[in-house]
Coordinates of C-alpha atoms in Angstrom, one line a residue:
M1 CA -23.1 -10.3 12.9
N2 CA -19.5 -9.4 12.9
S3 CA -18.5 -6.7 15.5
V4 CA -22.0 -5.2 15.5
S5 CA -24.9 -6.5 17.6
A6 CA -28.3 -7.0 16.2
D7 CA -29.8 -4.7 18.9
Y8 CA -27.2 -2.0 17.9
L9 CA -28.2 -2.2 14.2
R10 CA -31.9 -2.0 15.0
M11 CA -31.2 1.1 17.0
T12 CA -29.0 2.9 14.4
R13 CA -30.6 1.9 11.1
P14 CA -33.1 4.5 9.8
R15 CA -36.7 3.6 10.1
H16 CA -37.6 5.2 6.8
V17 CA -35.8 6.5 3.8
C18 CA -36.6 9.9 2.5
Q19 CA -37.1 10.0 -1.3
N20 CA -36.6 13.8 -1.6
H21 CA -33.3 14.2 -3.4
R22 CA -33.4 18.0 -3.4
R23 CA -31.1 19.9 -1.1
P24 CA -32.9 20.7 2.2
S25 CA -33.7 24.4 2.8
D26 CA -31.7 24.4 6.0
A27 CA -30.0 22.2 8.5
S28 CA -33.1 21.9 10.6
A29 CA -34.5 19.4 8.1
I30 CA -31.6 17.1 8.9
N31 CA -31.9 17.6 12.7
Q32 CA -35.5 16.4 12.6
K33 CA -34.6 13.0 11.0
E34 CA -34.0 9.7 12.7
W35 CA -30.4 8.5 13.1
S36 CA -28.7 8.0 9.7
M37 CA -25.7 6.0 8.6
R38 CA -23.5 7.9 6.1
A39 CA -19.7 8.1 5.7
I40 CA -17.2 10.5 4.1
M41 CA -13.6 9.6 3.3
V42 CA -11.4 12.5 2.4
M43 CA -8.2 11.2 0.9
F44 CA -5.0 13.1 0.0
D45 CA -1.9 11.7 -1.9
S46 CA 1.6 12.1 -0.5
L47 CA 0.4 13.9 2.6
N48 CA 3.3 14.4 5.1
R49 CA 2.4 13.7 8.6
H50 CA 5.3 15.6 10.2
L51 CA 4.2 18.8 8.4
L52 CA 0.7 18.9 9.9
P53 CA 0.0 20.9 13.1
P54 CA -1.6 18.0 15.0
Y55 CA 1.6 16.0 14.5
G56 CA 4.0 18.8 15.5
G57 CA 4.3 20.7 12.2
D58 CA 5.0 24.2 13.4
W59 CA 5.8 26.2 10.2
T60 CA 3.0 25.2 7.8
H61 CA -0.3 27.0 7.5
A62 CA -3.0 24.3 8.0
P63 CA -5.6 25.5 10.5
N64 CA -8.3 23.1 9.3
F65 CA -6.2 20.0 10.1
A66 CA -5.9 21.4 13.6
R67 CA -9.7 21.9 13.6
L68 CA -10.1 18.4 12.3
A69 CA -8.1 17.0 15.2
E70 CA -10.4 18.7 17.7
R71 CA -13.4 16.8 16.3
T72 CA -11.9 13.3 15.6
T73 CA -9.6 10.7 16.9
T74 CA -6.0 11.3 15.8
F75 CA -4.0 8.2 15.3
D76 CA -0.4 8.4 16.3
N77 CA 0.7 5.0 15.2
C78 CA -0.7 4.6 11.7
W79 CA 1.5 2.9 9.1
A80 CA 1.2 2.4 5.3
G81 CA 1.1 -1.0 3.8
S82 CA 1.5 -1.5 0.1
M83 CA 3.0 1.3 -1.9
P84 CA 2.8 3.5 -3.8
C85 CA -0.5 4.9 -5.2
M86 CA -2.5 2.1 -6.7
P87 CA -1.1 -0.7 -4.5
A88 CA -2.3 1.4 -1.5
R89 CA -5.7 1.8 -3.1
R90 CA -6.0 -1.9 -3.7
E91 CA -5.5 -2.3 0.1
I92 CA -8.3 0.3 0.7
H93 CA -10.7 -1.8 -1.4
T94 CA -9.6 -5.3 -0.3
G95 CA -8.4 -4.9 3.3
R96 CA -5.3 -7.0 2.6
H97 CA -1.7 -6.4 1.4
N98 CA -0.8 -6.2 -2.2
F99 CA 3.0 -5.9 -2.5
L100 CA 4.2 -9.4 -1.8
H101 CA 2.3 -10.9 -4.8
R102 CA 2.4 -8.3 -7.4
S103 CA 3.4 -4.7 -8.4
W104 CA 1.2 -1.8 -9.4
G105 CA -2.0 -3.0 -11.1
P106 CA -5.8 -3.0 -11.2
L107 CA -8.2 -4.8 -8.9
E108 CA -8.1 -8.6 -9.7
P109 CA -11.2 -10.7 -10.6
F110 CA -11.0 -12.4 -7.3
D111 CA -10.7 -9.2 -5.2
D112 CA -13.3 -8.2 -2.6
S113 CA -13.9 -4.4 -3.1
M114 CA -15.2 -2.5 -0.1
P115 CA -17.2 0.1 -2.2
E116 CA -18.7 -2.7 -4.3
M117 CA -19.7 -4.7 -1.2
L118 CA -21.3 -1.6 0.2
R119 CA -23.2 -1.0 -3.0
Q120 CA -24.4 -4.6 -3.0
A121 CA -25.7 -4.1 0.5
G122 CA -27.8 -1.1 -0.5
V123 CA -25.3 1.7 0.4
Y124 CA -25.0 4.3 -2.3
T125 CA -21.3 4.9 -3.1
H126 CA -19.8 7.8 -5.0
L127 CA -16.2 8.7 -6.0
A128 CA -15.1 12.3 -6.8
S129 CA -11.4 12.4 -7.7
D130 CA -8.7 14.1 -9.8
H131 CA -6.3 11.1 -9.3
P132 CA -5.1 10.3 -12.8
H133 CA -3.9 6.8 -12.1
Y134 CA -7.5 5.5 -11.8
W135 CA -7.9 6.0 -15.5
E136 CA -4.6 4.4 -16.7
D137 CA -3.9 0.8 -17.6
G138 CA -2.8 0.0 -14.0
G139 CA -5.9 1.4 -12.3
A140 CA -8.7 0.8 -14.7
T141 CA -10.9 -1.4 -12.5
Y142 CA -11.2 0.7 -9.4
H143 CA -13.7 3.5 -10.2
G144 CA -16.2 1.1 -11.7
R145 CA -16.9 -0.4 -8.2
Y146 CA -18.8 2.7 -7.1
N147 CA -22.4 3.5 -8.0
S148 CA -21.3 6.7 -9.6
W149 CA -18.0 8.6 -10.1
E150 CA -16.6 11.9 -11.3
F151 CA -13.2 12.6 -12.6
F152 CA -11.4 16.0 -13.1
R153 CA -8.5 16.4 -15.5
G154 CA -5.1 18.0 -15.5
Q155 CA -3.0 16.5 -12.7
E156 CA 0.7 15.5 -13.2
G157 CA 0.8 15.3 -16.9
D158 CA -2.6 13.8 -17.3
P159 CA -3.0 13.3 -21.2
W160 CA -5.8 15.9 -21.2
K161 CA -5.3 18.9 -23.6
G162 CA -4.1 18.2 -27.1
Q163 CA -1.4 20.6 -28.3
V164 CA 1.1 19.9 -31.1
A165 CA 3.1 23.1 -30.6
E166 CA 5.7 23.0 -27.8
P167 CA 4.4 24.7 -24.6
M168 CA 6.4 27.5 -23.0
I169 CA 8.5 25.7 -20.3
P170 CA 10.7 27.8 -18.0
E171 CA 14.2 27.0 -17.0
D172 CA 13.9 24.0 -14.6
V173 CA 16.2 21.8 -12.6
K174 CA 14.2 18.7 -13.4
R175 CA 16.2 16.0 -15.2
M176 CA 13.6 13.1 -15.6
R177 CA 11.6 14.8 -18.3
R178 CA 9.3 12.1 -19.6
G179 CA 6.3 12.8 -21.7
A180 CA 4.2 13.7 -18.7
Y181 CA 6.5 16.6 -18.0
R182 CA 5.7 18.3 -21.3
Q183 CA 2.0 17.5 -21.0
D184 CA 1.9 19.0 -17.6
W185 CA 3.0 22.4 -19.0
V186 CA 0.3 22.1 -21.7
N187 CA -2.3 21.4 -19.0
R188 CA -1.2 24.3 -16.8
Q189 CA -2.2 26.8 -19.5
H190 CA -5.8 25.8 -18.8
L191 CA -5.5 25.9 -15.0
D192 CA -4.7 29.5 -14.5
T193 CA -7.1 30.2 -11.6
E194 CA -7.8 28.3 -8.4
A195 CA -11.4 27.7 -9.5
K196 CA -10.1 25.7 -12.5
H197 CA -7.6 23.7 -10.4
P198 CA -8.4 19.9 -10.4
Q199 CA -8.3 19.8 -6.6
T200 CA -10.9 22.6 -6.4
L201 CA -13.2 20.9 -8.9
T202 CA -12.9 17.6 -7.0
F203 CA -14.0 19.3 -3.8
D204 CA -16.7 21.2 -5.6
A205 CA -18.1 17.9 -6.6
G206 CA -17.7 16.4 -3.2
V207 CA -19.5 19.4 -1.6
E208 CA -22.2 19.2 -4.2
F209 CA -22.8 15.5 -3.3
L210 CA -23.0 16.4 0.4
H211 CA -25.5 19.2 -0.2
T212 CA -27.6 17.1 -2.6
N213 CA -27.7 14.1 -0.3
A214 CA -27.7 15.7 3.1
S215 CA -31.2 14.4 3.8
Q216 CA -30.5 10.9 2.6
D217 CA -29.4 7.7 4.4
R218 CA -26.9 5.0 3.7
W219 CA -24.3 6.5 1.5
F220 CA -20.6 6.7 1.3
V221 CA -18.6 9.3 -0.6
Q222 CA -14.9 9.3 -1.3
I223 CA -13.5 12.7 -2.0
E224 CA -10.0 12.1 -3.2
T225 CA -7.5 14.6 -4.5
F226 CA -4.1 13.8 -6.0
D227 CA -2.6 16.7 -4.1
P228 CA -0.2 17.4 -2.4
H229 CA 1.5 14.9 -4.8
E230 CA 4.1 16.4 -7.1
P231 CA 4.2 18.6 -9.1
F232 CA 3.5 21.1 -6.3
F233 CA 1.3 23.3 -8.4
S234 CA -0.8 25.8 -6.6
H235 CA -1.8 29.5 -6.9
K236 CA -0.6 32.8 -5.6
E237 CA -2.9 32.9 -2.5
Y238 CA -1.1 29.9 -1.1
K239 CA 2.4 30.7 -2.2
D240 CA 2.1 34.1 -0.4
L241 CA 1.8 32.2 2.9
Y242 CA 5.4 31.2 2.5
P243 CA 7.4 34.4 1.5
H244 CA 11.1 33.8 0.7
D245 CA 13.8 35.1 -1.5
Y246 CA 14.5 32.9 -4.5
D247 CA 15.7 33.7 -7.9
G248 CA 16.7 30.3 -9.2
P249 CA 15.2 28.1 -11.9
H250 CA 11.6 26.8 -11.6
F251 CA 11.4 23.9 -9.2
D252 CA 8.2 22.3 -8.0
W253 CA 8.6 18.8 -9.3
P254 CA 11.6 16.9 -7.8
D255 CA 12.8 13.7 -9.4
Y256 CA 13.0 10.6 -7.2
K257 CA 16.7 10.6 -6.5
Q258 CA 19.4 11.8 -4.1
V259 CA 19.5 15.5 -3.6
T260 CA 22.0 17.3 -5.8
E261 CA 20.3 20.7 -5.8
T262 CA 21.5 23.8 -3.9
P263 CA 20.2 24.5 -0.4
D264 CA 18.1 27.4 -1.6
Q265 CA 16.5 25.2 -4.3
V266 CA 15.7 22.6 -1.8
Q267 CA 14.1 25.1 0.5
H268 CA 12.1 26.6 -2.4
A269 CA 10.7 23.2 -3.3
R270 CA 9.7 22.6 0.4
F271 CA 7.8 25.9 0.3
E272 CA 6.1 24.9 -2.9
Y273 CA 5.0 21.7 -1.3
A274 CA 3.8 23.7 1.8
A275 CA 1.7 26.0 -0.4
L276 CA 0.0 23.0 -2.0
L277 CA -0.5 21.5 1.5
S278 CA -2.2 24.8 2.5
M279 CA -4.5 24.5 -0.5
C280 CA -5.4 21.0 0.6
D281 CA -6.1 22.4 4.1
A282 CA -8.5 24.9 2.7
S283 CA -10.3 22.2 0.7
L284 CA -10.6 20.1 3.8
G285 CA -12.2 23.1 5.6
R286 CA -15.0 23.1 3.0
V287 CA -16.0 19.6 4.0
L288 CA -15.8 20.4 7.7
D289 CA -18.0 23.4 7.1
I290 CA -20.7 21.2 5.4
M291 CA -20.6 18.8 8.4
D292 CA -21.1 21.8 10.7
E293 CA -23.9 23.2 8.6
Y294 CA -26.0 20.0 8.6
D295 CA -24.8 18.7 11.9
M296 CA -23.4 15.6 10.2
W297 CA -21.2 14.9 13.2
R298 CA -24.3 13.4 14.7
D299 CA -24.7 10.6 12.2
T300 CA -21.9 10.6 9.7
M301 CA -18.5 8.8 9.8
L302 CA -15.5 10.9 8.7
I303 CA -12.1 9.4 7.7
V304 CA -9.2 11.7 6.5
C305 CA -6.2 9.7 5.3
T306 CA -3.4 9.4 2.8
D307 CA -1.5 6.6 1.0
H308 CA 2.1 7.6 1.9
G309 CA 4.3 10.6 2.4
F310 CA 7.1 12.3 0.4
L311 CA 10.7 13.0 1.2
L312 CA 11.5 16.7 0.7
G313 CA 15.3 16.5 1.1
E314 CA 15.2 14.7 4.4
K315 CA 18.1 12.2 4.6
S316 CA 19.3 13.8 1.3
W317 CA 16.5 12.2 -0.8
W318 CA 13.6 13.4 -2.9
G319 CA 10.4 11.5 -3.4
K320 CA 9.7 7.8 -2.7
S321 CA 10.2 4.3 -4.0
V322 CA 13.9 4.5 -4.9
M323 CA 15.1 4.6 -1.3
P324 CA 14.2 2.7 1.8
W325 CA 10.7 3.3 3.1
Y326 CA 11.7 5.7 5.9
N327 CA 9.1 7.0 8.4
E328 CA 8.6 10.3 6.5
L329 CA 7.0 8.0 3.9
V330 CA 5.2 5.3 5.9
H331 CA 4.3 6.8 9.3
L332 CA 1.0 8.3 8.2
P333 CA -1.5 10.9 9.4
L334 CA -5.0 9.4 10.1
F335 CA -8.1 11.1 11.5
A336 CA -11.4 9.3 12.1
W337 CA -14.8 10.2 13.6
D338 CA -17.4 7.7 14.5
P339 CA -20.8 9.3 15.5
R340 CA -21.5 6.3 17.7
A341 CA -18.5 7.3 19.9
A342 CA -19.1 11.0 20.5
E343 CA -16.7 11.0 23.5
S344 CA -13.8 10.3 21.2
A345 CA -13.7 13.8 19.8
G346 CA -10.2 15.3 20.3
R347 CA -8.6 12.1 21.6
R348 CA -5.4 10.5 20.4
S349 CA -4.9 6.8 19.8
A350 CA -1.6 4.9 20.2
S351 CA -3.0 1.7 18.6
L352 CA -0.9 0.4 15.7
V353 CA -3.2 0.6 12.6
Q354 CA -2.7 0.4 8.8
T355 CA -4.2 1.1 5.5
I356 CA -5.8 -2.3 5.4
D357 CA -8.0 -1.3 8.3
L358 CA -10.0 1.3 6.3
A359 CA -12.2 -1.2 4.4
P360 CA -13.2 -3.2 7.6
T361 CA -13.9 0.1 9.4
L362 CA -16.4 1.3 6.7
L363 CA -18.0 -2.2 6.3
E364 CA -18.5 -2.5 10.1
F365 CA -20.1 0.9 10.3
F366 CA -22.7 0.0 7.7
G367 CA -23.3 -3.5 9.3
V368 CA -21.7 -5.4 6.4
D369 CA -19.6 -8.4 7.3
R370 CA -16.0 -8.3 6.0
T371 CA -14.8 -11.3 4.1
G372 CA -12.4 -13.9 5.4
D373 CA -9.7 -12.7 3.0
M374 CA -9.5 -9.3 4.7
Q375 CA -6.6 -8.9 7.1
G376 CA -7.5 -5.5 8.5
A377 CA -9.8 -4.8 11.4
P378 CA -12.1 -1.9 12.3
L379 CA -10.2 1.2 13.6
P380 CA -10.3 1.4 17.4
I381 CA -11.7 4.9 17.2
A382 CA -13.2 5.0 20.7
A383 CA -10.6 3.1 22.7
D384 CA -7.0 2.1 22.5
V385 CA -7.6 -1.5 21.6
Q386 CA -4.5 -2.9 20.0
A387 CA -5.4 -3.9 16.4
R388 CA -2.2 -5.9 15.9
R389 CA 1.2 -6.5 17.3
A390 CA 3.1 -5.4 14.2
G391 CA 2.5 -4.0 10.8
L392 CA 4.0 -5.1 7.4
F393 CA 4.7 -2.6 4.6
G394 CA 6.7 -2.3 1.4
I395 CA 6.8 -2.1 -2.4
H396 CA 7.0 -5.1 -4.8
G397 CA 10.6 -6.0 -5.3
G398 CA 11.8 -3.6 -2.5
H399 CA 12.6 -4.1 1.1
V400 CA 10.0 -6.0 3.1
N401 CA 9.5 -4.0 6.3
V402 CA 7.9 -4.6 9.6
T403 CA 7.3 -2.4 12.7
D404 CA 6.0 -3.0 16.2
G405 CA 5.8 0.8 16.8
R406 CA 9.2 0.8 18.6
H407 CA 11.5 -0.8 16.0
V408 CA 11.5 -0.7 12.2
Y409 CA 13.1 -3.7 10.4
M410 CA 13.9 -3.3 6.7
R411 CA 14.8 -6.7 5.2
A412 CA 16.9 -6.5 1.9
P413 CA 17.4 -9.4 -0.5
V414 CA 20.2 -11.8 0.3
S415 CA 21.8 -11.4 -3.2
P416 CA 22.5 -8.5 -5.4
Q417 CA 20.3 -10.0 -8.2
N418 CA 17.2 -9.4 -6.0
Q419 CA 15.8 -12.7 -7.2
P420 CA 13.7 -14.7 -7.4
L421 CA 11.0 -12.0 -7.9
E422 CA 7.7 -13.0 -9.4
E423 CA 4.4 -11.4 -10.3
F424 CA 1.1 -13.2 -9.6
T425 CA -1.7 -11.6 -11.4
L426 CA -4.6 -12.0 -13.9
M427 CA -4.3 -8.3 -14.8
P428 CA -0.8 -8.0 -16.4
T429 CA -0.6 -4.2 -16.7
H430 CA 1.9 -1.7 -15.3
M431 CA 1.1 1.9 -14.4
R432 CA 0.7 3.2 -17.9
A433 CA 1.5 0.2 -20.1
R434 CA 0.5 -3.4 -20.6
F435 CA 3.1 -6.1 -19.9
G436 CA 5.4 -6.5 -22.8
T437 CA 5.4 -9.7 -24.8
D438 CA 9.0 -10.3 -23.6
E439 CA 7.8 -10.1 -20.0
L440 CA 5.1 -12.7 -20.7
A441 CA 7.2 -15.1 -22.7
D442 CA 8.1 -17.3 -19.7
L443 CA 4.8 -17.2 -17.8
T444 CA 3.3 -20.2 -16.1
L445 CA 0.2 -20.9 -14.1
A446 CA 0.5 -20.7 -10.3
D447 CA -1.4 -22.7 -7.8
P448 CA -4.3 -20.8 -6.1
F449 CA -3.5 -18.6 -3.1
T450 CA -5.8 -18.6 -0.1
F451 CA -7.4 -15.3 -1.3
T452 CA -7.8 -16.1 -5.0
K453 CA -11.0 -18.1 -4.4
G454 CA -9.6 -21.2 -6.0
V455 CA -8.5 -19.4 -9.1
R456 CA -5.0 -19.9 -10.5
T457 CA -3.0 -16.8 -11.4
L458 CA -0.3 -16.1 -14.0
R459 CA 3.2 -16.5 -12.6
I460 CA 5.4 -14.0 -14.4
P461 CA 9.1 -13.4 -13.8
G462 CA 9.3 -10.0 -12.1
R463 CA 11.6 -7.0 -12.6
S464 CA 12.4 -4.1 -10.4
L465 CA 14.4 -1.0 -11.4
M466 CA 14.8 -0.2 -7.7
N467 CA 17.1 -2.8 -6.0
P468 CA 17.0 -2.6 -2.2
Y469 CA 20.2 -4.8 -2.0
Q470 CA 22.3 -1.6 -2.4
F471 CA 21.0 -0.3 1.0
G472 CA 21.4 -3.6 2.9
T473 CA 19.2 -4.8 5.8
L474 CA 18.4 -2.0 8.3
L475 CA 17.2 -2.0 11.8
F476 CA 16.1 1.2 13.7
D477 CA 15.1 1.9 17.3
L478 CA 12.6 4.8 17.1
A479 CA 12.8 5.4 20.8
T480 CA 16.4 6.5 20.6
D481 CA 16.6 7.5 16.9
P482 CA 13.2 8.8 15.7
G483 CA 14.9 10.4 12.7
Q484 CA 16.2 7.0 11.5
L485 CA 19.7 8.4 11.1
D486 CA 21.7 5.6 12.9
P487 CA 20.8 2.0 12.2
I488 CA 21.6 -0.4 14.9
Q489 CA 22.9 -4.0 15.0
D490 CA 21.2 -6.1 17.7
D491 CA 20.8 -9.8 17.0
D492 CA 18.1 -10.3 19.6
V493 CA 16.0 -7.5 18.3
E494 CA 16.6 -8.5 14.7
R495 CA 15.6 -12.1 15.4
R496 CA 12.4 -11.0 17.1
M497 CA 11.5 -8.5 14.3
A498 CA 12.3 -11.1 11.6
G499 CA 10.1 -13.5 13.4
L500 CA 7.2 -11.0 13.3
M501 CA 7.9 -10.4 9.6
V502 CA 7.8 -14.2 8.8
E503 CA 4.6 -14.6 10.8
L504 CA 2.9 -11.7 8.9
M505 CA 4.2 -13.0 5.5
R506 CA 2.8 -16.4 6.2
D507 CA -0.5 -14.9 7.2
N508 CA -0.5 -13.1 3.9
D509 CA 0.1 -16.4 2.1
A510 CA 3.3 -14.8 0.6
P511 CA 4.8 -16.9 -2.3
A512 CA 7.8 -19.1 -1.5
S513 CA 9.9 -16.9 -3.9
Q514 CA 9.6 -14.0 -1.5
F515 CA 11.0 -16.0 1.4
E516 CA 13.8 -17.2 -0.9
R517 CA 14.6 -13.7 -2.1
L518 CA 14.8 -12.4 1.5
G519 CA 16.6 -15.5 2.9
L520 CA 13.8 -16.3 5.4
P521 CA 12.3 -19.6 6.3
V522 CA 9.0 -20.7 4.7
T523 CA 8.4 -22.9 7.7
G524 CA 10.0 -23.1 11.1
P525 CA 11.6 -20.4 13.3
V526 CA 13.9 -17.6 12.5
T527 CA 17.4 -18.5 13.7
E528 CA 20.8 -16.8 13.9
A529 CA 21.6 -18.1 10.5
H530 CA 18.8 -15.9 9.0
L531 CA 20.1 -12.6 10.4
L532 CA 21.4 -10.1 7.8
V533 CA 22.0 -6.7 9.5
G534 CA 25.6 -7.5 10.4
A535 CA 26.4 -9.3 7.1
Q536 CA 25.1 -6.4 5.0
R537 CA 26.2 -3.5 7.2
S538 CA 28.8 -2.3 4.7
L539 CA 26.3 -1.9 1.9
S540 CA 24.6 1.2 3.3
R541 CA 27.9 2.9 3.8
E542 CA 29.0 2.1 0.2
N543 CA 25.7 3.5 -1.1
L544 CA 26.6 6.9 0.5
E545 CA 29.6 7.3 -1.8
P546 CA 28.9 9.8 -4.6
L547 CA 28.6 8.7 -8.2
P548 CA 31.8 9.2 -10.2
K549 CA 31.9 12.3 -12.4
P550 CA 31.5 11.9 -16.2
E551 CA 35.2 12.5 -16.8
D552 CA 36.0 9.4 -14.6
F553 CA 34.6 7.1 -17.3
A554 CA 36.1 6.0 -20.6
G555 CA 35.5 8.5 -23.4
G556 CA 34.8 11.2 -20.8
G557 CA 31.5 9.5 -20.1
A558 CA 29.9 11.0 -23.2
A559 CA 27.8 8.0 -23.8
L560 CA 26.4 8.2 -20.2
L561 CA 25.0 11.7 -20.8
V562 CA 23.0 10.8 -23.9
P563 CA 19.2 10.2 -23.3
V564 CA 18.7 6.5 -22.9
R565 CA 15.8 6.5 -25.3
E566 CA 18.1 7.6 -28.1
M567 CA 20.7 5.0 -27.3
L568 CA 18.1 2.2 -27.2
A569 CA 16.7 3.3 -30.5
D570 CA 20.1 3.1 -32.2
P571 CA 20.8 -0.3 -33.8
V572 CA 24.4 -0.3 -32.5
T573 CA 24.2 1.1 -29.0
G574 CA 20.7 -0.4 -28.2
P575 CA 21.9 -4.0 -28.0
I576 CA 24.9 -3.0 -25.9
L577 CA 22.7 -1.3 -23.3
R578 CA 20.2 -4.1 -23.2
R579 CA 22.9 -6.7 -22.8
H580 CA 24.4 -4.9 -19.8
L581 CA 21.1 -3.7 -18.3
P582 CA 18.2 -6.0 -19.3
I583 CA 15.9 -3.9 -17.1
L584 CA 15.8 -1.3 -19.8
G585 CA 13.6 -3.6 -21.8
D586 CA 10.8 -3.2 -19.3
T587 CA 7.9 -1.2 -20.8
E588 CA 7.2 0.5 -17.5
V589 CA 10.8 1.5 -17.0
L590 CA 11.0 3.1 -20.4
Q591 CA 8.0 5.3 -19.5
M592 CA 9.6 6.3 -16.2
I593 CA 13.0 7.4 -17.5
G594 CA 11.8 9.8 -20.1
D595 CA 14.8 11.7 -21.6
A596 CA 17.1 10.8 -18.7
A597 CA 20.6 9.6 -19.3
L598 CA 22.3 6.6 -17.7
L599 CA 24.0 8.8 -15.0
D600 CA 20.6 10.3 -14.1
I601 CA 19.1 6.9 -13.7
A602 CA 22.0 5.7 -11.6
A603 CA 21.4 8.7 -9.2
A604 CA 17.9 7.3 -8.6
A605 CA 18.6 3.6 -8.8
R606 CA 22.2 2.7 -8.4
G607 CA 21.2 -0.9 -7.5
A608 CA 19.7 -1.4 -11.0
V609 CA 22.4 0.7 -12.7
P610 CA 25.5 0.0 -10.7
V611 CA 28.8 1.9 -11.2
D612 CA 30.6 -1.2 -12.6
K613 CA 27.9 -1.5 -15.3
L614 CA 28.4 2.2 -16.2
H615 CA 32.1 1.7 -16.6
A616 CA 31.6 -1.4 -18.8
I617 CA 29.1 0.4 -21.0
A618 CA 31.3 3.5 -21.3
T619 CA 34.4 1.5 -22.1
E620 CA 32.6 -0.6 -24.8
L621 CA 31.1 2.4 -26.5
A622 CA 34.3 4.4 -26.3
A623 CA 36.1 1.5 -28.0
L624 CA 33.4 1.3 -30.6
T625 CA 33.7 5.1 -31.3
A626 CA 37.5 4.8 -31.5
G627 CA 37.2 2.0 -34.0
V628 CA 34.9 4.1 -36.2
R629 CA 37.4 7.0 -36.1
N630 CA 40.3 4.7 -37.1
P631 CA 39.0 1.8 -39.3
A632 CA 42.5 0.3 -39.6
S633 CA 42.5 -0.4 -35.9
T634 CA 39.7 -3.0 -36.4
R635 CA 41.4 -4.9 -39.2
Q636 CA 42.4 -8.5 -38.6

């Protein structure tokens, strides 16, 4: 049996299963039982490692994370894999990377799901969550893999409460005001106390599960909150932990873009995030209290994790996805406790681990063999056994990145078109929309991949609003530049890191189109001809140049300040925009941009909306407007 001896399993598996589902009267009922096998995973979204006390955060109030580190192994070298939210969760289920083959989407018919595998092996699995993406088009197959699940409404514009009248919305600096922004202000009217907050209700349900099943064996519960993901909505008790003078507009929901706000607005948003982080800390403390009450440390695995971080103005960026995947986003906090290794309490691990290791860890704990398609390995909780030489991470259509723990190599596409980019899926949905018929018009069937169990997938031409070409290929030495402020050029290091990248991409059975997009060899070694850092060095410098002001464009840039939705709906301006920027026809892109104007979108994704395209659109529309004002000018 994989990684677990038969003698060990005979020793650890319970000799009987108690059928009493009532909460035991006290913890002594648990202490009298035989050894059990249970597991808890507490998952946060957008949890910043560098703001937690165990990782050096010295200004946030998070005593329960410090308490957690005293009872678990703290991983110092944990990295994300596929991003953002649902791609990361697919990795948690399948133990393999998502981002080289497709973008955001559901579990595929050929995917191995860790909770489902546990359920099939007789382990009861339960999900308690307020994460709204599970119940959208792009996440609809995840929660059904558990025996039971609970969902709590109201996070980030969740389409929850119906209200036709416009909600009261304060003055706000936010520019990307898509439909979820309005809905969020409708929802907040019903979340006026901490007890009603979706995070609170999620942990209420998790705690209830622990109380109800404290005397039972062989269960896994995933307690997962959307927080501290934006918007940074918390209550007065937590805001009071961070007193500061601020009289500016409301600001707890940054757009994903370069920072254009004032220093006091930036600091205020950071405090709003910290307040929500402290609320998360209090919720974590409730789980630790239950483990203490029933002495679950004796027989229950605990994993506390996240999917990625969030830039709070560092490097002059907000958010994620639209910029390179800097360490603030991908160098993750991870805490794990295995009751079979009691001596590991309070230790720190330097082993390089990733999100794909979570599924193998839980399967191994319950004595369930992982499948051959899983690339992850059980977390080395008790000893610093190196799980891998390097880790691969990224987003579909973005940089492909690799780290060995010392260097981080971010490989950009070789051409500004960021092509060829393809989607390989049998579940053609985006986050909140189905693929459009225009996206599916040129689909073909692809040959099976090694992990699709002989099944052919759809091959669909891919699109990406975020073009990494604008940033160029980047190489960082974390030993001399931990803040990733000064990329280096070192051909020997680049060749070695590119070699690791190619090796991991081949292990992942990455499609040939990814190698072509990146200018890397499908077979054979990486040579000097494949190096890109030097050739693309000027791109990152050019990207630092500010956008032109509206008055720098034809017609005073008036057309660039009109919401894109309005321009696309107009029979005259719509075709012009689509001709210059075909990406605006993507159904997912339309949902993302909300009421933003072209200049707003360019601040977030200059690679997809480059300055020369802005000038071309402004010039054409200005000429069109001039012709309308003076019909004689258009006569032949």
